[in-house]
Amino acid sequence: MKQTYGEKVFQVVNYLFLAAAAGTMLMPLVHLLAVSLSSPLAADSKTVFLLPVEFTWASWGHILQNKGLWSAFGVTLYITVVGTLLSMLFSVLTAFPLSRKEFLIRKPFMLAVIITMIFNAPMIPFFLTVRELGMMNSLWSLILPGLIGTFNMIIIRTFFMGIPAELDDSARMDGCTDAGILFRIYLPLSKPVLATVSLFYAVGYWNTFQRAVLFIRDPNKWPLQMKLRAYLQSPEELAAVNLFLGDYDFNTTTLKAATILFATVPIILVYPYLQKYFVKGSMLGSLKE
């Protein structure tokens, strides 16, 4: 169908607005990249905007050789991968029975689940519970307490409820069990919502901070966000005392910029691979009975 003049104008304005919004989100990252690649003198004099001034790789060279950062990166990668896989498994196993009408107590059970979205556990009882379970200073304390996100589980349940019940009947006639229906029918049809919720979980685990503050005492088990905070608060931990960049003393401004990018960019790079599912999956979230 041929577009009218008004529709073309709206489309152009819409694209311009979205481009401007994307630009405002990208500019801080581009600015940090420019600062991290600039000389210490230019970074301190606030002359760097979107392009490096007196280009140098020195800060990135130091970051990439820092064993402490790579150790924290490994911890964060571990809890992100393991946590996301376990969270998706248990969220799916919870959402599936709650989406089925033959599950007679699904409404009271669902009410109990929704209450947890309104009333969170107080911090002190939460801390004491984790301690009594023996998870202090363990990476499991960063995964198990938040294994199932209520909102994420509801999104999956809503998607499952939209799958025609006739597929269940057909599968049962072929001798399929409940587990077979879930893993052989529902999950292959649920790629959009699974990709979306996986991204939600992965970002949450990647940004783990509060639980690490509460439960992790060993600096060798700190996730990346904890290590980033330590470096931003105490730059001397990041800078070697006798390290020099060119003719200038070692500069922490460029190091801070490089460290922030090192902790942020990897999780951002995951999104393009899930984008084709994310647009459809992010539309799902309304409650349905």
PDB file of C-alpha atoms in Angstrom:
ATOM      1  CA  MET A   1       0.000   0.000   0.000  1.00  0.00           C
ATOM      2  CA  LYS A   2       1.328   3.399  -0.992  1.00  0.00           C
ATOM      3  CA  GLN A   3       2.122   5.678   1.932  1.00  0.00           C
ATOM      4  CA  THR A   4       0.486   9.080   2.216  1.00  0.00           C
ATOM      5  CA  TYR A   5       2.522  12.253   2.602  1.00  0.00           C
ATOM      6  CA  GLY A   6       1.611  12.448   6.304  1.00  0.00           C
ATOM      7  CA  GLU A   7       2.731   8.861   6.915  1.00  0.00           C
ATOM      8  CA  LYS A   8       6.072   9.551   5.219  1.00  0.00           C
ATOM      9  CA  VAL A   9       6.609  12.653   7.340  1.00  0.00           C
ATOM     10  CA  PHE A  10       5.730  10.726  10.495  1.00  0.00           C
ATOM     11  CA  GLN A  11       8.139   7.950   9.545  1.00  0.00           C
ATOM     12  CA  VAL A  12      10.992  10.400   8.951  1.00  0.00           C
ATOM     13  CA  VAL A  13      10.334  12.237  12.220  1.00  0.00           C
ATOM     14  CA  ASN A  14      10.093   8.914  14.052  1.00  0.00           C
ATOM     15  CA  TYR A  15      13.422   7.728  12.669  1.00  0.00           C
ATOM     16  CA  LEU A  16      15.092  11.033  13.519  1.00  0.00           C
ATOM     17  CA  PHE A  17      13.740  10.910  17.061  1.00  0.00           C
ATOM     18  CA  LEU A  18      14.897   7.303  17.568  1.00  0.00           C
ATOM     19  CA  ALA A  19      18.324   8.142  16.097  1.00  0.00           C
ATOM     20  CA  ALA A  20      18.643  11.084  18.494  1.00  0.00           C
ATOM     21  CA  ALA A  21      17.609   8.886  21.445  1.00  0.00           C
ATOM     22  CA  ALA A  22      20.140   6.227  20.434  1.00  0.00           C
ATOM     23  CA  GLY A  23      22.806   8.914  20.091  1.00  0.00           C
ATOM     24  CA  THR A  24      22.228  10.221  23.614  1.00  0.00           C
ATOM     25  CA  MET A  25      22.668   6.676  24.939  1.00  0.00           C
ATOM     26  CA  LEU A  26      25.812   5.991  22.931  1.00  0.00           C
ATOM     27  CA  MET A  27      27.562   9.302  23.556  1.00  0.00           C
ATOM     28  CA  PRO A  28      28.621   8.530  27.153  1.00  0.00           C
ATOM     29  CA  LEU A  29      30.225   5.268  26.023  1.00  0.00           C
ATOM     30  CA  VAL A  30      31.945   6.965  23.089  1.00  0.00           C
ATOM     31  CA  HIS A  31      33.185   9.705  25.430  1.00  0.00           C
ATOM     32  CA  LEU A  32      34.598   7.135  27.864  1.00  0.00           C
ATOM     33  CA  LEU A  33      36.325   5.351  24.997  1.00  0.00           C
ATOM     34  CA  ALA A  34      37.851   8.625  23.806  1.00  0.00           C
ATOM     35  CA  VAL A  35      39.077   9.462  27.328  1.00  0.00           C
ATOM     36  CA  SER A  36      40.594   5.995  27.773  1.00  0.00           C
ATOM     37  CA  LEU A  37      42.525   6.402  24.511  1.00  0.00           C
ATOM     38  CA  SER A  38      43.735   9.944  25.225  1.00  0.00           C
ATOM     39  CA  SER A  39      46.860  11.184  26.941  1.00  0.00           C
ATOM     40  CA  PRO A  40      46.716  11.892  30.687  1.00  0.00           C
ATOM     41  CA  LEU A  41      47.208  15.628  30.157  1.00  0.00           C
ATOM     42  CA  ALA A  42      44.288  15.840  27.708  1.00  0.00           C
ATOM     43  CA  ALA A  43      42.034  13.787  29.989  1.00  0.00           C
ATOM     44  CA  ASP A  44      42.752  15.993  33.011  1.00  0.00           C
ATOM     45  CA  SER A  45      42.335  19.228  31.051  1.00  0.00           C
ATOM     46  CA  LYS A  46      38.785  18.181  30.000  1.00  0.00           C
ATOM     47  CA  THR A  47      39.538  18.712  26.298  1.00  0.00           C
ATOM     48  CA  VAL A  48      38.355  15.228  25.253  1.00  0.00           C
ATOM     49  CA  PHE A  49      34.806  14.872  23.934  1.00  0.00           C
ATOM     50  CA  LEU A  50      34.067  12.191  21.321  1.00  0.00           C
ATOM     51  CA  LEU A  51      37.506  11.769  19.736  1.00  0.00           C
ATOM     52  CA  PRO A  52      40.776  10.844  21.479  1.00  0.00           C
ATOM     53  CA  VAL A  53      43.332  13.611  22.013  1.00  0.00           C
ATOM     54  CA  GLU A  54      46.989  12.561  21.757  1.00  0.00           C
ATOM     55  CA  PHE A  55      46.045   8.944  21.091  1.00  0.00           C
ATOM     56  CA  THR A  56      47.613   6.248  23.302  1.00  0.00           C
ATOM     57  CA  TRP A  57      46.884   2.596  24.167  1.00  0.00           C
ATOM     58  CA  ALA A  58      48.729   2.807  27.506  1.00  0.00           C
ATOM     59  CA  SER A  59      45.676   2.639  29.802  1.00  0.00           C
ATOM     60  CA  TRP A  60      44.185  -0.302  27.921  1.00  0.00           C
ATOM     61  CA  GLY A  61      47.544  -2.046  27.928  1.00  0.00           C
ATOM     62  CA  HIS A  62      47.662  -1.795  31.706  1.00  0.00           C
ATOM     63  CA  ILE A  63      44.026  -2.892  32.088  1.00  0.00           C
ATOM     64  CA  LEU A  64      44.482  -5.955  29.909  1.00  0.00           C
ATOM     65  CA  GLN A  65      47.563  -7.002  31.873  1.00  0.00           C
ATOM     66  CA  ASN A  66      45.851  -6.638  35.253  1.00  0.00           C
ATOM     67  CA  LYS A  67      45.349 -10.130  36.696  1.00  0.00           C
ATOM     68  CA  GLY A  68      42.929  -8.903  39.351  1.00  0.00           C
ATOM     69  CA  LEU A  69      40.512  -7.563  36.749  1.00  0.00           C
ATOM     70  CA  TRP A  70      40.683 -10.745  34.688  1.00  0.00           C
ATOM     71  CA  SER A  71      40.039 -12.807  37.821  1.00  0.00           C
ATOM     72  CA  ALA A  72      36.959 -10.695  38.602  1.00  0.00           C
ATOM     73  CA  PHE A  73      35.899 -10.995  34.960  1.00  0.00           C
ATOM     74  CA  GLY A  74      36.075 -14.785  35.256  1.00  0.00           C
ATOM     75  CA  VAL A  75      33.971 -14.742  38.440  1.00  0.00           C
ATOM     76  CA  THR A  76      31.357 -12.532  36.800  1.00  0.00           C
ATOM     77  CA  LEU A  77      31.317 -14.677  33.661  1.00  0.00           C
ATOM     78  CA  TYR A  78      30.856 -17.807  35.782  1.00  0.00           C
ATOM     79  CA  ILE A  79      27.932 -16.491  37.838  1.00  0.00           C
ATOM     80  CA  THR A  80      26.350 -15.002  34.697  1.00  0.00           C
ATOM     81  CA  VAL A  81      26.472 -18.214  32.662  1.00  0.00           C
ATOM     82  CA  VAL A  82      25.659 -20.646  35.485  1.00  0.00           C
ATOM     83  CA  GLY A  83      23.115 -18.328  37.090  1.00  0.00           C
ATOM     84  CA  THR A  84      21.302 -17.627  33.827  1.00  0.00           C
ATOM     85  CA  LEU A  85      21.096 -21.314  32.910  1.00  0.00           C
ATOM     86  CA  LEU A  86      19.811 -22.331  36.349  1.00  0.00           C
ATOM     87  CA  SER A  87      17.393 -19.396  36.551  1.00  0.00           C
ATOM     88  CA  MET A  88      15.942 -20.214  33.139  1.00  0.00           C
ATOM     89  CA  LEU A  89      15.595 -23.890  34.014  1.00  0.00           C
ATOM     90  CA  PHE A  90      13.747 -23.283  37.281  1.00  0.00           C
ATOM     91  CA  SER A  91      11.699 -20.400  35.877  1.00  0.00           C
ATOM     92  CA  VAL A  92      10.474 -22.622  33.041  1.00  0.00           C
ATOM     93  CA  LEU A  93       9.750 -25.499  35.420  1.00  0.00           C
ATOM     94  CA  THR A  94       7.721 -23.125  37.607  1.00  0.00           C
ATOM     95  CA  ALA A  95       5.919 -21.340  34.782  1.00  0.00           C
ATOM     96  CA  PHE A  96       4.825 -24.495  32.968  1.00  0.00           C
ATOM     97  CA  PRO A  97       2.493 -25.975  35.640  1.00  0.00           C
ATOM     98  CA  LEU A  98       1.193 -22.489  36.518  1.00  0.00           C
ATOM     99  CA  SER A  99       0.121 -22.034  32.897  1.00  0.00           C
ATOM    100  CA  ARG A 100      -1.995 -25.196  32.787  1.00  0.00           C
ATOM    101  CA  LYS A 101      -5.672 -25.174  33.726  1.00  0.00           C
ATOM    102  CA  GLU A 102      -5.555 -28.720  35.088  1.00  0.00           C
ATOM    103  CA  PHE A 103      -3.230 -27.521  37.865  1.00  0.00           C
ATOM    104  CA  LEU A 104      -6.034 -26.987  40.392  1.00  0.00           C
ATOM    105  CA  ILE A 105      -4.174 -24.814  42.901  1.00  0.00           C
ATOM    106  CA  ARG A 106      -2.526 -22.562  40.327  1.00  0.00           C
ATOM    107  CA  LYS A 107      -4.522 -19.445  41.326  1.00  0.00           C
ATOM    108  CA  PRO A 108      -3.645 -19.472  45.052  1.00  0.00           C
ATOM    109  CA  PHE A 109      -0.101 -20.478  44.170  1.00  0.00           C
ATOM    110  CA  MET A 110       0.110 -17.611  41.678  1.00  0.00           C
ATOM    111  CA  LEU A 111      -1.219 -15.203  44.304  1.00  0.00           C
ATOM    112  CA  ALA A 112       1.532 -16.295  46.685  1.00  0.00           C
ATOM    113  CA  VAL A 113       4.096 -15.736  43.941  1.00  0.00           C
ATOM    114  CA  ILE A 114       2.795 -12.242  43.147  1.00  0.00           C
ATOM    115  CA  ILE A 115       2.927 -11.273  46.829  1.00  0.00           C
ATOM    116  CA  THR A 116       6.699 -11.762  46.712  1.00  0.00           C
ATOM    117  CA  MET A 117       6.838  -8.963  44.115  1.00  0.00           C
ATOM    118  CA  ILE A 118       5.200  -6.566  46.566  1.00  0.00           C
ATOM    119  CA  PHE A 119       6.850  -7.586  49.835  1.00  0.00           C
ATOM    120  CA  ASN A 120      10.574  -8.264  49.641  1.00  0.00           C
ATOM    121  CA  ALA A 121      12.489 -10.058  52.388  1.00  0.00           C
ATOM    122  CA  PRO A 122      14.054  -7.623  54.890  1.00  0.00           C
ATOM    123  CA  MET A 123      17.819  -7.385  54.500  1.00  0.00           C
ATOM    124  CA  ILE A 124      18.820  -8.646  57.966  1.00  0.00           C
ATOM    125  CA  PRO A 125      16.665 -11.832  57.911  1.00  0.00           C
ATOM    126  CA  PHE A 126      17.814 -12.366  54.323  1.00  0.00           C
ATOM    127  CA  PHE A 127      21.463 -12.064  55.374  1.00  0.00           C
ATOM    128  CA  LEU A 128      20.986 -14.375  58.368  1.00  0.00           C
ATOM    129  CA  THR A 129      19.228 -16.981  56.217  1.00  0.00           C
ATOM    130  CA  VAL A 130      22.050 -17.061  53.677  1.00  0.00           C
ATOM    131  CA  ARG A 131      24.610 -17.279  56.493  1.00  0.00           C
ATOM    132  CA  GLU A 132      22.779 -20.151  58.200  1.00  0.00           C
ATOM    133  CA  LEU A 133      22.683 -22.033  54.901  1.00  0.00           C
ATOM    134  CA  GLY A 134      26.487 -21.917  54.816  1.00  0.00           C
ATOM    135  CA  MET A 135      26.769 -19.821  51.664  1.00  0.00           C
ATOM    136  CA  MET A 136      28.835 -16.961  53.096  1.00  0.00           C
ATOM    137  CA  ASN A 137      31.866 -16.195  50.951  1.00  0.00           C
ATOM    138  CA  SER A 138      30.577 -18.624  48.311  1.00  0.00           C
ATOM    139  CA  LEU A 139      29.679 -17.791  44.725  1.00  0.00           C
ATOM    140  CA  TRP A 140      26.429 -19.687  45.249  1.00  0.00           C
ATOM    141  CA  SER A 141      25.298 -16.818  47.477  1.00  0.00           C
ATOM    142  CA  LEU A 142      25.262 -14.678  44.319  1.00  0.00           C
ATOM    143  CA  ILE A 143      23.125 -17.183  42.396  1.00  0.00           C
ATOM    144  CA  LEU A 144      20.733 -19.202  44.575  1.00  0.00           C
ATOM    145  CA  PRO A 145      18.963 -16.427  46.577  1.00  0.00           C
ATOM    146  CA  GLY A 146      17.679 -14.835  43.369  1.00  0.00           C
ATOM    147  CA  LEU A 147      17.345 -17.947  41.286  1.00  0.00           C
ATOM    148  CA  ILE A 148      13.781 -17.240  40.118  1.00  0.00           C
ATOM    149  CA  GLY A 149      12.748 -13.709  39.229  1.00  0.00           C
ATOM    150  CA  THR A 150       9.010 -13.420  39.782  1.00  0.00           C
ATOM    151  CA  PHE A 151       8.429 -10.995  36.937  1.00  0.00           C
ATOM    152  CA  ASN A 152      10.518 -13.073  34.534  1.00  0.00           C
ATOM    153  CA  MET A 153       8.653 -16.236  35.478  1.00  0.00           C
ATOM    154  CA  ILE A 154       5.310 -14.493  34.870  1.00  0.00           C
ATOM    155  CA  ILE A 155       6.462 -13.450  31.390  1.00  0.00           C
ATOM    156  CA  ILE A 156       7.275 -17.076  30.538  1.00  0.00           C
ATOM    157  CA  ARG A 157       3.985 -18.282  32.019  1.00  0.00           C
ATOM    158  CA  THR A 158       2.051 -15.736  29.953  1.00  0.00           C
ATOM    159  CA  PHE A 159       3.722 -16.965  26.780  1.00  0.00           C
ATOM    160  CA  PHE A 160       2.971 -20.593  27.623  1.00  0.00           C
ATOM    161  CA  MET A 161      -0.685 -19.733  28.179  1.00  0.00           C
ATOM    162  CA  GLY A 162      -0.839 -18.385  24.627  1.00  0.00           C
ATOM    163  CA  ILE A 163       0.177 -21.717  23.094  1.00  0.00           C
ATOM    164  CA  PRO A 164      -2.937 -23.538  21.779  1.00  0.00           C
ATOM    165  CA  ALA A 165      -4.188 -26.298  24.068  1.00  0.00           C
ATOM    166  CA  GLU A 166      -4.815 -28.469  20.997  1.00  0.00           C
ATOM    167  CA  LEU A 167      -1.064 -29.064  20.794  1.00  0.00           C
ATOM    168  CA  ASP A 168      -1.187 -30.647  24.252  1.00  0.00           C
ATOM    169  CA  ASP A 169      -4.037 -32.929  23.232  1.00  0.00           C
ATOM    170  CA  SER A 170      -2.269 -33.997  20.053  1.00  0.00           C
ATOM    171  CA  ALA A 171       0.942 -34.716  21.951  1.00  0.00           C
ATOM    172  CA  ARG A 172      -0.900 -36.782  24.550  1.00  0.00           C
ATOM    173  CA  MET A 173      -2.574 -38.840  21.825  1.00  0.00           C
ATOM    174  CA  ASP A 174       0.934 -39.632  20.602  1.00  0.00           C
ATOM    175  CA  GLY A 175       1.916 -40.791  24.079  1.00  0.00           C
ATOM    176  CA  CYS A 176       3.862 -37.696  25.106  1.00  0.00           C
ATOM    177  CA  THR A 177       4.345 -37.020  28.855  1.00  0.00           C
ATOM    178  CA  ASP A 178       4.191 -33.612  30.531  1.00  0.00           C
ATOM    179  CA  ALA A 179       7.978 -33.373  30.379  1.00  0.00           C
ATOM    180  CA  GLY A 180       7.892 -34.255  26.691  1.00  0.00           C
ATOM    181  CA  ILE A 181       5.238 -31.604  26.009  1.00  0.00           C
ATOM    182  CA  LEU A 182       7.372 -28.997  27.762  1.00  0.00           C
ATOM    183  CA  PHE A 183      10.743 -29.792  26.215  1.00  0.00           C
ATOM    184  CA  ARG A 184       9.626 -31.010  22.768  1.00  0.00           C
ATOM    185  CA  ILE A 185       6.743 -28.628  22.049  1.00  0.00           C
ATOM    186  CA  TYR A 186       6.647 -25.610  24.343  1.00  0.00           C
ATOM    187  CA  LEU A 187      10.335 -24.716  24.475  1.00  0.00           C
ATOM    188  CA  PRO A 188      10.949 -24.852  20.694  1.00  0.00           C
ATOM    189  CA  LEU A 189       7.961 -22.523  20.248  1.00  0.00           C
ATOM    190  CA  SER A 190       9.157 -20.171  22.992  1.00  0.00           C
ATOM    191  CA  LYS A 191      12.478 -18.929  21.613  1.00  0.00           C
ATOM    192  CA  PRO A 192      11.470 -15.224  21.668  1.00  0.00           C
ATOM    193  CA  VAL A 193      10.443 -15.194  25.316  1.00  0.00           C
ATOM    194  CA  LEU A 194      13.321 -17.447  26.395  1.00  0.00           C
ATOM    195  CA  ALA A 195      15.859 -15.179  24.684  1.00  0.00           C
ATOM    196  CA  THR A 196      14.306 -12.080  26.254  1.00  0.00           C
ATOM    197  CA  VAL A 197      14.164 -13.455  29.774  1.00  0.00           C
ATOM    198  CA  SER A 198      17.670 -14.922  29.428  1.00  0.00           C
ATOM    199  CA  LEU A 199      18.929 -11.427  28.643  1.00  0.00           C
ATOM    200  CA  PHE A 200      17.126 -10.036  31.692  1.00  0.00           C
ATOM    201  CA  TYR A 201      18.718 -12.656  33.919  1.00  0.00           C
ATOM    202  CA  ALA A 202      22.160 -12.295  32.348  1.00  0.00           C
ATOM    203  CA  VAL A 203      22.213  -8.515  32.829  1.00  0.00           C
ATOM    204  CA  GLY A 204      21.119  -8.954  36.447  1.00  0.00           C
ATOM    205  CA  TYR A 205      23.869 -11.461  37.202  1.00  0.00           C
ATOM    206  CA  TRP A 206      26.486  -9.432  35.317  1.00  0.00           C
ATOM    207  CA  ASN A 207      25.664  -6.366  37.438  1.00  0.00           C
ATOM    208  CA  THR A 208      25.710  -8.281  40.730  1.00  0.00           C
ATOM    209  CA  PHE A 209      26.850  -5.882  43.411  1.00  0.00           C
ATOM    210  CA  GLN A 210      24.685  -5.707  46.544  1.00  0.00           C
ATOM    211  CA  ARG A 211      24.814  -9.424  47.290  1.00  0.00           C
ATOM    212  CA  ALA A 212      28.558  -9.427  46.718  1.00  0.00           C
ATOM    213  CA  VAL A 213      28.899  -6.638  49.283  1.00  0.00           C
ATOM    214  CA  LEU A 214      26.832  -8.627  51.774  1.00  0.00           C
ATOM    215  CA  PHE A 215      28.195 -12.129  51.299  1.00  0.00           C
ATOM    216  CA  ILE A 216      31.659 -12.084  49.699  1.00  0.00           C
ATOM    217  CA  ARG A 217      34.650 -11.317  51.928  1.00  0.00           C
ATOM    218  CA  ASP A 218      37.456 -12.803  49.857  1.00  0.00           C
ATOM    219  CA  PRO A 219      38.704 -10.226  47.272  1.00  0.00           C
ATOM    220  CA  ASN A 220      39.667 -13.123  44.993  1.00  0.00           C
ATOM    221  CA  LYS A 221      35.954 -13.971  44.695  1.00  0.00           C
ATOM    222  CA  TRP A 222      34.792 -10.446  43.972  1.00  0.00           C
ATOM    223  CA  PRO A 223      32.733 -10.052  40.790  1.00  0.00           C
ATOM    224  CA  LEU A 224      33.655  -7.385  38.288  1.00  0.00           C
ATOM    225  CA  GLN A 225      31.367  -4.704  39.711  1.00  0.00           C
ATOM    226  CA  MET A 226      32.967  -5.044  43.162  1.00  0.00           C
ATOM    227  CA  LYS A 227      36.437  -4.807  41.689  1.00  0.00           C
ATOM    228  CA  LEU A 228      35.357  -1.786  39.655  1.00  0.00           C
ATOM    229  CA  ARG A 229      34.101  -0.036  42.787  1.00  0.00           C
ATOM    230  CA  ALA A 230      37.364  -0.768  44.607  1.00  0.00           C
ATOM    231  CA  TYR A 231      39.390   0.687  41.748  1.00  0.00           C
ATOM    232  CA  LEU A 232      37.226   3.791  41.403  1.00  0.00           C
ATOM    233  CA  GLN A 233      37.381   4.445  45.150  1.00  0.00           C
ATOM    234  CA  SER A 234      41.071   3.587  45.494  1.00  0.00           C
ATOM    235  CA  PRO A 235      42.819   4.306  42.181  1.00  0.00           C
ATOM    236  CA  GLU A 236      46.177   3.407  43.726  1.00  0.00           C
ATOM    237  CA  GLU A 237      45.062  -0.228  43.602  1.00  0.00           C
ATOM    238  CA  LEU A 238      44.861   0.074  39.853  1.00  0.00           C
ATOM    239  CA  ALA A 239      47.943   2.230  39.232  1.00  0.00           C
ATOM    240  CA  ALA A 240      51.456   0.947  39.755  1.00  0.00           C
ATOM    241  CA  VAL A 241      53.435   3.441  41.797  1.00  0.00           C
ATOM    242  CA  ASN A 242      56.322   3.732  39.372  1.00  0.00           C
ATOM    243  CA  LEU A 243      54.379   3.346  36.117  1.00  0.00           C
ATOM    244  CA  PHE A 244      54.566   6.217  33.656  1.00  0.00           C
ATOM    245  CA  LEU A 245      52.720   7.012  30.468  1.00  0.00           C
ATOM    246  CA  GLY A 246      54.945   8.872  28.023  1.00  0.00           C
ATOM    247  CA  ASP A 247      56.359  11.945  29.739  1.00  0.00           C
ATOM    248  CA  TYR A 248      53.498  12.149  32.256  1.00  0.00           C
ATOM    249  CA  ASP A 249      52.867  10.472  35.586  1.00  0.00           C
ATOM    250  CA  PHE A 250      50.446   7.576  35.521  1.00  0.00           C
ATOM    251  CA  ASN A 251      46.954   9.027  35.233  1.00  0.00           C
ATOM    252  CA  THR A 252      43.907   7.471  36.889  1.00  0.00           C
ATOM    253  CA  THR A 253      41.311   9.360  34.817  1.00  0.00           C
ATOM    254  CA  THR A 254      42.109   7.373  31.683  1.00  0.00           C
ATOM    255  CA  LEU A 255      42.319   4.172  33.738  1.00  0.00           C
ATOM    256  CA  LYS A 256      38.897   4.752  35.267  1.00  0.00           C
ATOM    257  CA  ALA A 257      37.375   5.236  31.817  1.00  0.00           C
ATOM    258  CA  ALA A 258      39.025   2.073  30.486  1.00  0.00           C
ATOM    259  CA  THR A 259      37.963   0.053  33.538  1.00  0.00           C
ATOM    260  CA  ILE A 260      34.311   1.162  33.259  1.00  0.00           C
ATOM    261  CA  LEU A 261      34.249   0.132  29.594  1.00  0.00           C
ATOM    262  CA  PHE A 262      35.932  -3.175  30.431  1.00  0.00           C
ATOM    263  CA  ALA A 263      33.107  -3.923  32.895  1.00  0.00           C
ATOM    264  CA  THR A 264      30.250  -2.671  30.701  1.00  0.00           C
ATOM    265  CA  VAL A 265      30.851  -3.497  27.048  1.00  0.00           C
ATOM    266  CA  PRO A 266      30.888  -7.359  27.199  1.00  0.00           C
ATOM    267  CA  ILE A 267      27.266  -7.631  28.343  1.00  0.00           C
ATOM    268  CA  ILE A 268      26.197  -4.985  25.808  1.00  0.00           C
ATOM    269  CA  LEU A 269      27.681  -7.087  23.000  1.00  0.00           C
ATOM    270  CA  VAL A 270      25.289  -9.934  23.843  1.00  0.00           C
ATOM    271  CA  TYR A 271      22.222  -7.930  22.803  1.00  0.00           C
ATOM    272  CA  PRO A 272      22.734  -7.933  18.981  1.00  0.00           C
ATOM    273  CA  TYR A 273      22.674 -11.736  18.948  1.00  0.00           C
ATOM    274  CA  LEU A 274      19.284 -11.776  20.717  1.00  0.00           C
ATOM    275  CA  GLN A 275      17.751  -8.748  19.016  1.00  0.00           C
ATOM    276  CA  LYS A 276      15.571 -10.700  16.576  1.00  0.00           C
ATOM    277  CA  TYR A 277      13.893 -12.449  19.522  1.00  0.00           C
ATOM    278  CA  PHE A 278      13.967  -9.517  21.910  1.00  0.00           C
ATOM    279  CA  VAL A 279      11.542  -7.284  19.999  1.00  0.00           C
ATOM    280  CA  LYS A 280       8.810  -9.930  20.041  1.00  0.00           C
ATOM    281  CA  GLY A 281       9.579 -11.324  23.470  1.00  0.00           C
ATOM    282  CA  SER A 282       9.629  -7.933  25.199  1.00  0.00           C
ATOM    283  CA  MET A 283       5.990  -7.399  24.181  1.00  0.00           C
ATOM    284  CA  LEU A 284       4.936 -10.210  26.494  1.00  0.00           C
ATOM    285  CA  GLY A 285       4.175  -9.427  30.078  1.00  0.00           C
ATOM    286  CA  SER A 286       0.453  -8.972  30.652  1.00  0.00           C
ATOM    287  CA  LEU A 287      -1.292 -11.289  33.061  1.00  0.00           C
ATOM    288  CA  LYS A 288      -3.800 -13.664  31.570  1.00  0.00           C
ATOM    289  CA  GLU A 289      -6.123 -16.201  33.080  1.00  0.00           C
TER     290      GLU A 289
END
